[in-house]
Amino acid sequence: MIKALVFDAYGTLFDVRSVQGRCEEVFPGHGSELTGLWRTKQLEYTWLRSLMGRYEDFWQVTQDGLVVACRSVGLAPSQDQIDYLMQAYLTLDPFPEIAAALDALGDIPCSLLSNGTPKMLASVVRNTKLDGRFQHILSVDEVRIYKPSPVVYRLAEDRLGIRREHIGFVSANVWDVAGGKTFGFQAYWLNRQDSPVEVLGVKPDRIIRSAMELTSVMA
Amino acid sequence: MIKALVFDAYGTLFDVRSVQGRCEEVFPGHGSELTGLWRTKQLEYTWLRSLMGRYEDFWQVTQDGLVVACRSVGLAPSQDQIDYLMQAYLTLDPFPEIAAALDALGDIPCSLLSNGTPKMLASVVRNTKLDGRFQHILSVDEVRIYKPSPVVYRLAEDRLGIRREHIGFVSANVWDVAGGKTFGFQAYWLNRQDSPVEVLGVKPDRIIRSAMELTSVMA
């Protein structure tokens, strides 16, 4: 039934909270708060820009999110500080089970579908030693709109050449799962932290706690 | 130049933080946290549903936002508690200067353009004794997509019969200002709390601290 898996990247394979170390180093005492605000603003900006039709790529939006996150807690980062913090996005930690989970999936083709730019994705995949694990590394930058627009999920269907109902979509971002499910994927929510499900009128097909569970989902 | 003013409702004329009293009454110790989370989730859901093409009206989305806000802090509200808290949205406090500011604007036609349902808007306008102040009370419910989609702002242009560059759009929500400006309104950000401007690639035409300043903007 499921012929391929498509993974979200940020928050799913790569831990966006791993920027906290650099945040704390640059702004002592603000690491945790800044990490949360940065991610919140980054995502808000992807949604707002998509709705307004003002696409800028994820590197820019991530930088804008960082700047406004800093300002909202009274910090005024220099360009050097911004540049240093942005590098954290290229060297995010992978979640610890990811490499083993991909190994366990054996011959099932796995791809990435992400808000990130091609350059950001290439860097983080290389830095986490996941090179060669993915059949396709697909970026919204090709379609210039962000998740959860159906235009993004269609990119994966088109590029994989597999009908949507035969694609399993894996994301730790529950709104992304809702977008993938709305489009017509089999949608698996990787809910590592036992978060409450969002109320968006659509439910994940499966809820898993670790990517290791994907082998039993596929069995 | 400016022939009419169009106001956003929630957060601009009506104080969404005035739900805090009921939140604290129902869930003592959680009033402030719940008020913030509720608003955050309500807005996120408008953006996500708009991007996914899963419109539900603002009454439903506001209720969904409340439910998930409660769950995210470990609360399990009963339907009676939800119903009681939702009533707060029909009886929001107006910001204190609004009636006087509308008076001071004299003959300039003023309208509302809001995410709220027609019923929600009629209730809150009546309960704040602003009946008869607005030429048009326009709801996104007619177009079934939320701000900041340009479809919403076009509704005001169409209904007022005034070209967008002759409409002054007033909102305290800076992302809504960005949406109105992107569409082509003259866009005025009512920044009561000296918040940092969001980085969305577009700047407000004017920033004011109180609706009373609109008379000088229009002079």
CSV table of C-alpha atoms in Angstrom, one decimal:
chain,number,residue,atom,x,y,z
A,1,MET,CA,0.0,0.0,0.0
A,2,ILE,CA,2.6,2.6,1.1
A,3,LYS,CA,5.3,2.8,-1.6
A,4,ALA,CA,7.4,5.6,-0.2
A,5,LEU,CA,7.9,7.7,2.9
A,6,VAL,CA,8.3,11.5,2.9
A,7,PHE,CA,9.8,13.2,6.0
A,8,ASP,CA,9.5,16.7,7.2
A,9,ALA,CA,12.9,18.0,8.2
A,10,TYR,CA,12.9,20.7,11.0
A,11,GLY,CA,11.5,19.4,14.2
A,12,THR,CA,11.1,15.9,12.8
A,13,LEU,CA,14.6,14.7,11.8
A,14,PHE,CA,16.5,17.7,13.1
A,15,ASP,CA,16.0,19.2,16.5
A,16,VAL,CA,15.3,22.9,16.2
A,17,ARG,CA,15.9,23.3,19.9
A,18,SER,CA,19.5,22.5,19.4
A,19,VAL,CA,20.0,26.2,18.5
A,20,GLN,CA,19.6,26.9,22.3
A,21,GLY,CA,23.3,26.4,23.0
A,22,ARG,CA,24.3,29.2,20.7
A,23,CYS,CA,21.4,31.4,21.8
A,24,GLU,CA,22.5,31.0,25.5
A,25,GLU,CA,26.2,31.6,24.5
A,26,VAL,CA,25.4,34.9,22.7
A,27,PHE,CA,22.7,36.1,25.1
A,28,PRO,CA,23.3,34.5,28.5
A,29,GLY,CA,20.0,33.9,30.4
A,30,HIS,CA,17.9,34.2,27.2
A,31,GLY,CA,18.7,30.9,25.5
A,32,SER,CA,15.5,29.0,26.2
A,33,GLU,CA,13.1,31.9,25.8
A,34,LEU,CA,14.9,33.0,22.6
A,35,THR,CA,14.8,29.5,21.1
A,36,GLY,CA,11.1,29.2,21.6
A,37,LEU,CA,10.3,32.7,20.3
A,38,TRP,CA,12.6,32.3,17.3
A,39,ARG,CA,10.8,29.1,16.2
A,40,THR,CA,7.3,30.6,16.8
A,41,LYS,CA,8.1,33.7,14.7
A,42,GLN,CA,9.8,31.7,12.0
A,43,LEU,CA,6.7,29.6,11.5
A,44,GLU,CA,4.3,32.5,11.8
A,45,TYR,CA,6.2,34.3,9.1
A,46,THR,CA,6.0,31.3,6.7
A,47,TRP,CA,2.2,31.2,7.2
A,48,LEU,CA,1.7,35.0,6.9
A,49,ARG,CA,3.9,35.4,3.9
A,50,SER,CA,2.2,32.5,2.2
A,51,LEU,CA,-1.2,34.0,2.8
A,52,MET,CA,-0.1,37.5,1.6
A,53,GLY,CA,1.7,36.2,-1.4
A,54,ARG,CA,5.0,37.7,-0.2
A,55,TYR,CA,7.3,34.7,-0.4
A,56,GLU,CA,10.9,35.0,0.8
A,57,ASP,CA,13.0,31.9,1.3
A,58,PHE,CA,13.4,30.1,4.6
A,59,TRP,CA,16.9,31.4,5.2
A,60,GLN,CA,15.5,35.0,5.1
A,61,VAL,CA,12.4,34.1,7.1
A,62,THR,CA,14.5,32.3,9.7
A,63,GLN,CA,16.7,35.4,10.0
A,64,ASP,CA,13.7,37.7,10.2
A,65,GLY,CA,12.2,35.5,12.9
A,66,LEU,CA,15.4,35.6,14.9
A,67,VAL,CA,15.7,39.4,14.7
A,68,VAL,CA,12.1,40.0,15.8
A,69,ALA,CA,12.4,37.3,18.6
A,70,CYS,CA,15.5,39.2,19.9
A,71,ARG,CA,13.7,42.6,19.8
A,72,SER,CA,10.6,41.2,21.5
A,73,VAL,CA,12.8,40.5,24.6
A,74,GLY,CA,14.7,43.7,24.4
A,75,LEU,CA,17.8,42.5,22.7
A,76,ALA,CA,19.5,44.2,19.8
A,77,PRO,CA,21.7,41.7,18.0
A,78,SER,CA,24.6,42.8,15.8
A,79,GLN,CA,24.9,41.4,12.3
A,80,ASP,CA,27.8,39.3,13.5
A,81,GLN,CA,25.7,37.8,16.3
A,82,ILE,CA,22.8,37.1,13.8
A,83,ASP,CA,25.2,35.4,11.4
A,84,TYR,CA,26.7,33.3,14.2
A,85,LEU,CA,23.2,32.2,15.4
A,86,MET,CA,22.0,31.5,11.9
A,87,GLN,CA,24.9,29.0,11.4
A,88,ALA,CA,23.2,27.0,14.1
A,89,TYR,CA,20.5,26.1,11.6
A,90,LEU,CA,23.1,24.4,9.4
A,91,THR,CA,24.4,22.2,12.2
A,92,LEU,CA,21.2,21.2,14.0
A,93,ASP,CA,21.4,17.9,15.9
A,94,PRO,CA,19.5,15.0,14.4
A,95,PHE,CA,17.1,13.3,16.8
A,96,PRO,CA,19.0,10.4,18.2
A,97,GLU,CA,16.9,7.5,16.7
A,98,ILE,CA,16.8,8.9,13.1
A,99,ALA,CA,19.8,7.1,11.5
A,100,ALA,CA,18.8,3.7,13.1
A,101,ALA,CA,15.2,4.2,12.1
A,102,LEU,CA,16.2,4.9,8.4
A,103,ASP,CA,18.4,1.8,8.5
A,104,ALA,CA,15.5,-0.3,9.9
A,105,LEU,CA,13.2,0.8,7.0
A,106,GLY,CA,15.5,-1.1,4.6
A,107,ASP,CA,14.4,-0.7,0.9
A,108,ILE,CA,11.5,1.7,1.4
A,109,PRO,CA,12.4,4.9,-0.5
A,110,CYS,CA,12.6,7.9,1.8
A,111,SER,CA,12.5,11.5,0.8
A,112,LEU,CA,12.6,14.9,2.5
A,113,LEU,CA,9.9,17.6,1.9
A,114,SER,CA,10.8,20.8,3.8
A,115,ASN,CA,10.4,24.5,4.1
A,116,GLY,CA,14.2,24.8,4.1
A,117,THR,CA,16.1,26.1,1.1
A,118,PRO,CA,18.1,23.6,-0.9
A,119,LYS,CA,21.3,24.9,0.5
A,120,MET,CA,20.1,24.7,4.1
A,121,LEU,CA,18.9,21.2,3.6
A,122,ALA,CA,22.1,20.1,1.9
A,123,SER,CA,24.1,21.5,4.8
A,124,VAL,CA,22.1,20.0,7.6
A,125,VAL,CA,21.9,16.6,5.9
A,126,ARG,CA,25.7,16.6,5.3
A,127,ASN,CA,26.5,17.8,8.8
A,128,THR,CA,24.3,15.1,10.4
A,129,LYS,CA,25.9,12.4,8.2
A,130,LEU,CA,22.5,11.5,6.6
A,131,ASP,CA,23.9,12.0,3.0
A,132,GLY,CA,22.7,9.4,0.6
A,133,ARG,CA,19.8,8.4,2.8
A,134,PHE,CA,17.2,10.2,0.8
A,135,GLN,CA,15.9,9.6,-2.7
A,136,HIS,CA,14.7,13.2,-3.1
A,137,ILE,CA,15.4,16.3,-1.0
A,138,LEU,CA,12.5,18.6,-1.9
A,139,SER,CA,12.3,22.3,-0.9
A,140,VAL,CA,9.3,24.6,-1.0
A,141,ASP,CA,11.6,27.0,-2.6
A,142,GLU,CA,10.6,25.5,-6.0
A,143,VAL,CA,7.0,26.5,-5.5
A,144,ARG,CA,7.5,29.6,-3.4
A,145,ILE,CA,4.8,29.0,-0.9
A,146,TYR,CA,5.1,27.3,2.5
A,147,LYS,CA,3.4,24.4,4.3
A,148,PRO,CA,0.6,23.6,4.9
A,149,SER,CA,-0.4,24.8,1.4
A,150,PRO,CA,-1.4,21.8,-0.8
A,151,VAL,CA,0.9,23.2,-3.5
A,152,VAL,CA,3.8,22.0,-1.3
A,153,TYR,CA,2.6,18.4,-0.8
A,154,ARG,CA,1.8,18.1,-4.5
A,155,LEU,CA,5.4,18.8,-5.2
A,156,ALA,CA,6.3,15.5,-3.5
A,157,GLU,CA,3.5,13.6,-5.3
A,158,ASP,CA,4.7,14.9,-8.7
A,159,ARG,CA,8.4,14.4,-8.0
A,160,LEU,CA,8.1,10.9,-6.6
A,161,GLY,CA,5.7,9.9,-9.3
A,162,ILE,CA,3.6,8.0,-6.8
A,163,ARG,CA,-0.1,8.7,-6.1
A,164,ARG,CA,-0.7,10.6,-2.8
A,165,GLU,CA,-2.6,7.8,-1.1
A,166,HIS,CA,0.5,5.5,-1.5
A,167,ILE,CA,2.8,8.0,0.2
A,168,GLY,CA,3.3,7.9,4.0
A,169,PHE,CA,4.1,11.4,5.3
A,170,VAL,CA,6.0,11.7,8.6
A,171,SER,CA,6.1,15.0,10.6
A,172,ALA,CA,6.5,16.0,14.2
A,173,ASN,CA,4.7,19.2,13.4
A,174,VAL,CA,1.0,18.4,13.9
A,175,TRP,CA,-0.2,21.2,11.6
A,176,ASP,CA,2.1,19.8,8.9
A,177,VAL,CA,0.5,16.4,9.4
A,178,ALA,CA,-2.9,18.1,9.0
A,179,GLY,CA,-1.7,19.6,5.8
A,180,GLY,CA,-0.4,16.4,4.4
A,181,LYS,CA,-3.5,14.5,5.4
A,182,THR,CA,-5.7,17.2,3.9
A,183,PHE,CA,-3.8,16.8,0.7
A,184,GLY,CA,-4.3,13.0,0.7
A,185,PHE,CA,-1.2,11.4,2.1
A,186,GLN,CA,-1.3,8.7,4.8
A,187,ALA,CA,-0.1,11.0,7.6
A,188,TYR,CA,1.9,9.9,10.6
A,189,TRP,CA,2.4,12.2,13.5
A,190,LEU,CA,5.7,11.8,15.3
A,191,ASN,CA,4.6,13.0,18.7
A,192,ARG,CA,7.7,12.6,20.8
A,193,GLN,CA,6.6,14.9,23.6
A,194,ASP,CA,3.0,13.7,24.1
A,195,SER,CA,1.6,17.0,22.9
A,196,PRO,CA,-2.1,17.6,22.6
A,197,VAL,CA,-3.4,17.2,19.1
A,198,GLU,CA,-4.3,20.4,17.4
A,199,VAL,CA,-8.0,20.9,16.5
A,200,LEU,CA,-7.8,21.5,12.7
A,201,GLY,CA,-10.7,19.3,11.5
A,202,VAL,CA,-8.5,16.4,10.4
A,203,LYS,CA,-6.8,13.6,12.3
A,204,PRO,CA,-3.4,11.8,11.8
A,205,ASP,CA,-3.7,8.3,10.4
A,206,ARG,CA,-1.2,7.1,13.0
A,207,ILE,CA,0.5,8.7,16.0
A,208,ILE,CA,4.0,7.4,16.9
A,209,ARG,CA,6.4,8.3,19.7
A,210,SER,CA,9.6,7.5,17.9
A,211,ALA,CA,10.7,7.1,14.3
A,212,MET,CA,11.7,3.5,15.2
A,213,GLU,CA,7.9,2.7,15.2
A,214,LEU,CA,7.8,3.4,11.4
A,215,THR,CA,8.9,-0.2,10.6
A,216,SER,CA,5.8,-1.6,12.4
A,217,VAL,CA,3.6,1.1,10.7
A,218,MET,CA,4.9,-0.1,7.4
A,219,ALA,CA,4.6,-3.8,8.2
B,1,MET,CA,-7.2,61.5,-0.6
B,2,ILE,CA,-8.6,59.1,2.1
B,3,LYS,CA,-12.3,58.7,1.6
B,4,ALA,CA,-13.1,56.1,4.2
B,5,LEU,CA,-11.6,54.3,7.1
B,6,VAL,CA,-11.8,50.5,7.6
B,7,PHE,CA,-11.1,49.2,11.1
B,8,ASP,CA,-10.1,45.7,12.3
B,9,ALA,CA,-12.2,44.6,15.2
B,10,TYR,CA,-10.4,42.2,17.6
B,11,GLY,CA,-7.5,43.7,19.3
B,12,THR,CA,-8.1,47.0,17.6
B,13,LEU,CA,-11.5,48.2,18.8
B,14,PHE,CA,-12.2,45.4,21.2
B,15,ASP,CA,-9.8,44.2,23.8
B,16,VAL,CA,-9.3,40.4,23.4
B,17,ARG,CA,-7.4,40.4,26.7
B,18,SER,CA,-10.7,41.2,28.4
B,19,VAL,CA,-11.5,37.5,28.4
B,20,GLN,CA,-9.0,37.1,31.2
B,21,GLY,CA,-11.5,37.8,33.9
B,22,ARG,CA,-13.6,34.8,33.0
B,23,CYS,CA,-10.6,32.6,32.3
B,24,GLU,CA,-9.3,33.4,35.8
B,25,GLU,CA,-12.8,32.8,37.3
B,26,VAL,CA,-13.1,29.4,35.7
B,27,PHE,CA,-9.5,28.3,36.1
B,28,PRO,CA,-8.0,30.2,39.0
B,29,GLY,CA,-4.3,30.8,38.5
B,30,HIS,CA,-4.4,30.2,34.8
B,31,GLY,CA,-6.2,33.4,33.6
B,32,SER,CA,-3.3,35.2,32.1
B,33,GLU,CA,-1.5,32.2,30.6
B,34,LEU,CA,-4.8,30.9,29.1
B,35,THR,CA,-5.7,34.3,27.7
B,36,GLY,CA,-2.4,34.5,25.8
B,37,LEU,CA,-2.5,30.9,24.5
B,38,TRP,CA,-6.1,31.2,23.5
B,39,ARG,CA,-5.4,34.2,21.3
B,40,THR,CA,-2.2,32.6,19.8
B,41,LYS,CA,-4.0,29.4,18.9
B,42,GLN,CA,-7.1,31.2,17.5
B,43,LEU,CA,-4.9,33.2,15.1
B,44,GLU,CA,-2.7,30.2,14.2
B,45,TYR,CA,-5.8,28.2,13.3
B,46,THR,CA,-7.1,31.0,11.0
B,47,TRP,CA,-3.8,31.0,9.2
B,48,LEU,CA,-3.4,27.2,9.0
B,49,ARG,CA,-7.0,26.6,7.9
B,50,SER,CA,-6.7,29.3,5.3
B,51,LEU,CA,-3.6,27.8,3.8
B,52,MET,CA,-5.0,24.3,3.9
B,53,GLY,CA,-8.3,25.4,2.4
B,54,ARG,CA,-10.3,24.1,5.5
B,55,TYR,CA,-12.3,27.1,6.4
B,56,GLU,CA,-14.5,27.0,9.6
B,57,ASP,CA,-16.0,30.2,10.9
B,58,PHE,CA,-14.4,32.3,13.6
B,59,TRP,CA,-16.8,31.1,16.3
B,60,GLN,CA,-15.7,27.5,15.7
B,61,VAL,CA,-12.0,28.4,15.4
B,62,THR,CA,-12.1,30.5,18.5
B,63,GLN,CA,-13.7,27.6,20.4
B,64,ASP,CA,-11.1,25.2,19.0
B,65,GLY,CA,-8.3,27.5,20.0
B,66,LEU,CA,-9.7,27.7,23.6
B,67,VAL,CA,-9.9,23.9,23.8
B,68,VAL,CA,-6.4,23.3,22.7
B,69,ALA,CA,-5.1,26.2,24.9
B,70,CYS,CA,-6.7,24.5,27.9
B,71,ARG,CA,-5.2,21.1,27.0
B,72,SER,CA,-1.8,22.5,26.5
B,73,VAL,CA,-1.7,23.6,30.1
B,74,GLY,CA,-3.2,20.4,31.4
B,75,LEU,CA,-6.8,21.6,31.8
B,76,ALA,CA,-9.9,19.6,30.6
B,77,PRO,CA,-12.8,22.1,30.3
B,78,SER,CA,-16.4,20.9,30.3
B,79,GLN,CA,-18.7,22.0,27.6
B,80,ASP,CA,-20.4,24.3,30.1
B,81,GLN,CA,-17.1,25.9,30.9
B,82,ILE,CA,-16.3,26.3,27.2
B,83,ASP,CA,-19.7,27.9,26.5
B,84,TYR,CA,-19.3,30.3,29.4
B,85,LEU,CA,-15.8,31.3,28.3
B,86,MET,CA,-16.9,31.7,24.7
B,87,GLN,CA,-19.6,34.2,25.8
B,88,ALA,CA,-16.7,36.5,26.8
B,89,TYR,CA,-16.1,37.0,23.1
B,90,LEU,CA,-19.5,38.6,22.7
B,91,THR,CA,-18.9,41.0,25.5
B,92,LEU,CA,-15.3,42.2,25.0
B,93,ASP,CA,-14.4,45.6,26.4
B,94,PRO,CA,-13.9,48.3,23.8
B,95,PHE,CA,-10.6,50.1,24.1
B,96,PRO,CA,-11.3,53.2,26.2
B,97,GLU,CA,-10.7,55.9,23.5
B,98,ILE,CA,-12.7,54.2,20.7
B,99,ALA,CA,-16.1,56.0,21.1
B,100,ALA,CA,-14.4,59.4,21.4
B,101,ALA,CA,-12.1,58.7,18.4
B,102,LEU,CA,-15.0,57.8,16.2
B,103,ASP,CA,-16.8,60.9,17.3
B,104,ALA,CA,-13.8,63.0,16.5
B,105,LEU,CA,-13.6,61.6,13.0
B,106,GLY,CA,-16.9,63.4,12.2
B,107,ASP,CA,-18.2,62.7,8.7
B,108,ILE,CA,-15.5,60.2,7.6
B,109,PRO,CA,-17.3,56.9,6.8
B,110,CYS,CA,-16.0,54.2,9.1
B,111,SER,CA,-16.5,50.4,8.5
B,112,LEU,CA,-15.4,47.2,10.1
B,113,LEU,CA,-13.5,44.4,8.4
B,114,SER,CA,-13.0,41.4,10.7
B,115,ASN,CA,-12.4,37.7,11.0
B,116,GLY,CA,-15.4,37.5,13.2
B,117,THR,CA,-18.7,36.0,12.1
B,118,PRO,CA,-21.6,38.4,11.4
B,119,LYS,CA,-23.3,37.3,14.6
B,120,MET,CA,-20.2,37.7,16.8
B,121,LEU,CA,-19.6,41.2,15.3
B,122,ALA,CA,-23.2,42.3,15.7
B,123,SER,CA,-23.1,41.2,19.4
B,124,VAL,CA,-19.9,42.9,20.3
B,125,VAL,CA,-20.8,46.1,18.6
B,126,ARG,CA,-24.2,46.2,20.3
B,127,ASN,CA,-22.7,45.3,23.7
B,128,THR,CA,-20.1,48.0,23.4
B,129,LYS,CA,-22.8,50.6,22.4
B,130,LEU,CA,-21.1,51.2,19.0
B,131,ASP,CA,-24.3,50.5,17.1
B,132,GLY,CA,-24.8,52.8,14.2
B,133,ARG,CA,-21.2,53.9,14.1
B,134,PHE,CA,-20.2,51.8,11.1
B,135,GLN,CA,-21.3,52.1,7.5
B,136,HIS,CA,-20.4,48.5,6.8
B,137,ILE,CA,-19.7,45.6,9.1
B,138,LEU,CA,-17.9,43.1,6.9
B,139,SER,CA,-17.0,39.6,7.9
B,140,VAL,CA,-14.5,37.2,6.2
B,141,ASP,CA,-17.3,34.6,6.5
B,142,GLU,CA,-18.5,35.9,3.1
B,143,VAL,CA,-15.3,34.9,1.4
B,144,ARG,CA,-14.4,31.9,3.7
B,145,ILE,CA,-10.7,32.7,4.1
B,146,TYR,CA,-9.0,34.7,6.8
B,147,LYS,CA,-6.7,37.7,7.0
B,148,PRO,CA,-4.1,38.4,5.7
B,149,SER,CA,-5.4,36.9,2.4
B,150,PRO,CA,-5.9,39.6,-0.2
B,151,VAL,CA,-9.3,38.2,-0.8
B,152,VAL,CA,-10.4,39.6,2.5
B,153,TYR,CA,-9.2,43.2,1.9
B,154,ARG,CA,-10.7,43.1,-1.6
B,155,LEU,CA,-14.1,42.5,0.1
B,156,ALA,CA,-13.8,45.9,1.7
B,157,GLU,CA,-12.8,47.6,-1.5
B,158,ASP,CA,-15.7,46.0,-3.4
B,159,ARG,CA,-18.3,46.7,-0.8
B,160,LEU,CA,-17.3,50.3,-0.1
B,161,GLY,CA,-17.0,51.0,-3.8
B,162,ILE,CA,-13.9,53.0,-3.1
B,163,ARG,CA,-10.5,52.3,-4.7
B,164,ARG,CA,-8.0,50.7,-2.3
B,165,GLU,CA,-5.6,53.6,-2.3
B,166,HIS,CA,-8.3,55.9,-1.0
B,167,ILE,CA,-9.1,53.6,2.0
B,168,GLY,CA,-7.3,54.0,5.3
B,169,PHE,CA,-7.0,50.7,7.1
B,170,VAL,CA,-6.5,50.7,10.9
B,171,SER,CA,-5.4,47.6,12.8
B,172,ALA,CA,-3.5,46.9,16.0
B,173,ASN,CA,-2.4,43.6,14.6
B,174,VAL,CA,0.8,44.4,12.7
B,175,TRP,CA,0.5,41.3,10.4
B,176,ASP,CA,-3.0,42.6,9.5
B,177,VAL,CA,-1.5,46.0,8.7
B,178,ALA,CA,1.0,44.2,6.5
B,179,GLY,CA,-1.8,42.4,4.7
B,180,GLY,CA,-3.8,45.6,4.2
B,181,LYS,CA,-0.7,47.4,2.9
B,182,THR,CA,0.3,44.5,0.6
B,183,PHE,CA,-3.3,44.7,-0.8
B,184,GLY,CA,-2.9,48.5,-1.4
B,185,PHE,CA,-4.6,50.3,1.4
B,186,GLN,CA,-3.1,53.1,3.3
B,187,ALA,CA,-2.2,51.2,6.4
B,188,TYR,CA,-2.1,52.6,9.9
B,189,TRP,CA,-0.7,50.5,12.7
B,190,LEU,CA,-2.3,51.2,16.1
B,191,ASN,CA,0.6,50.2,18.2
B,192,ARG,CA,-0.7,50.9,21.8
B,193,GLN,CA,2.0,48.9,23.5
B,194,ASP,CA,5.1,50.0,21.7
B,195,SER,CA,5.6,46.5,20.2
B,196,PRO,CA,8.5,45.8,17.8
B,197,VAL,CA,7.4,45.9,14.2
B,198,GLU,CA,7.2,42.5,12.5
B,199,VAL,CA,9.6,41.8,9.7
B,200,LEU,CA,7.3,41.0,6.8
B,201,GLY,CA,8.8,43.0,4.0
B,202,VAL,CA,6.3,45.8,4.2
B,203,LYS,CA,6.0,48.8,6.5
B,204,PRO,CA,2.9,50.6,7.8
B,205,ASP,CA,2.2,54.0,6.3
B,206,ARG,CA,1.7,55.5,9.8
B,207,ILE,CA,2.2,54.2,13.3
B,208,ILE,CA,-0.1,55.7,16.0
B,209,ARG,CA,-0.4,55.0,19.7
B,210,SER,CA,-4.1,55.8,20.1
B,211,ALA,CA,-7.1,55.9,17.8
B,212,MET,CA,-7.4,59.6,18.8
B,213,GLU,CA,-4.5,60.3,16.6
B,214,LEU,CA,-6.5,59.3,13.5
B,215,THR,CA,-8.0,62.8,13.2
B,216,SER,CA,-4.5,64.2,12.7
B,217,VAL,CA,-3.6,61.4,10.2
B,218,MET,CA,-6.7,62.4,8.2
B,219,ALA,CA,-6.1,66.1,8.4
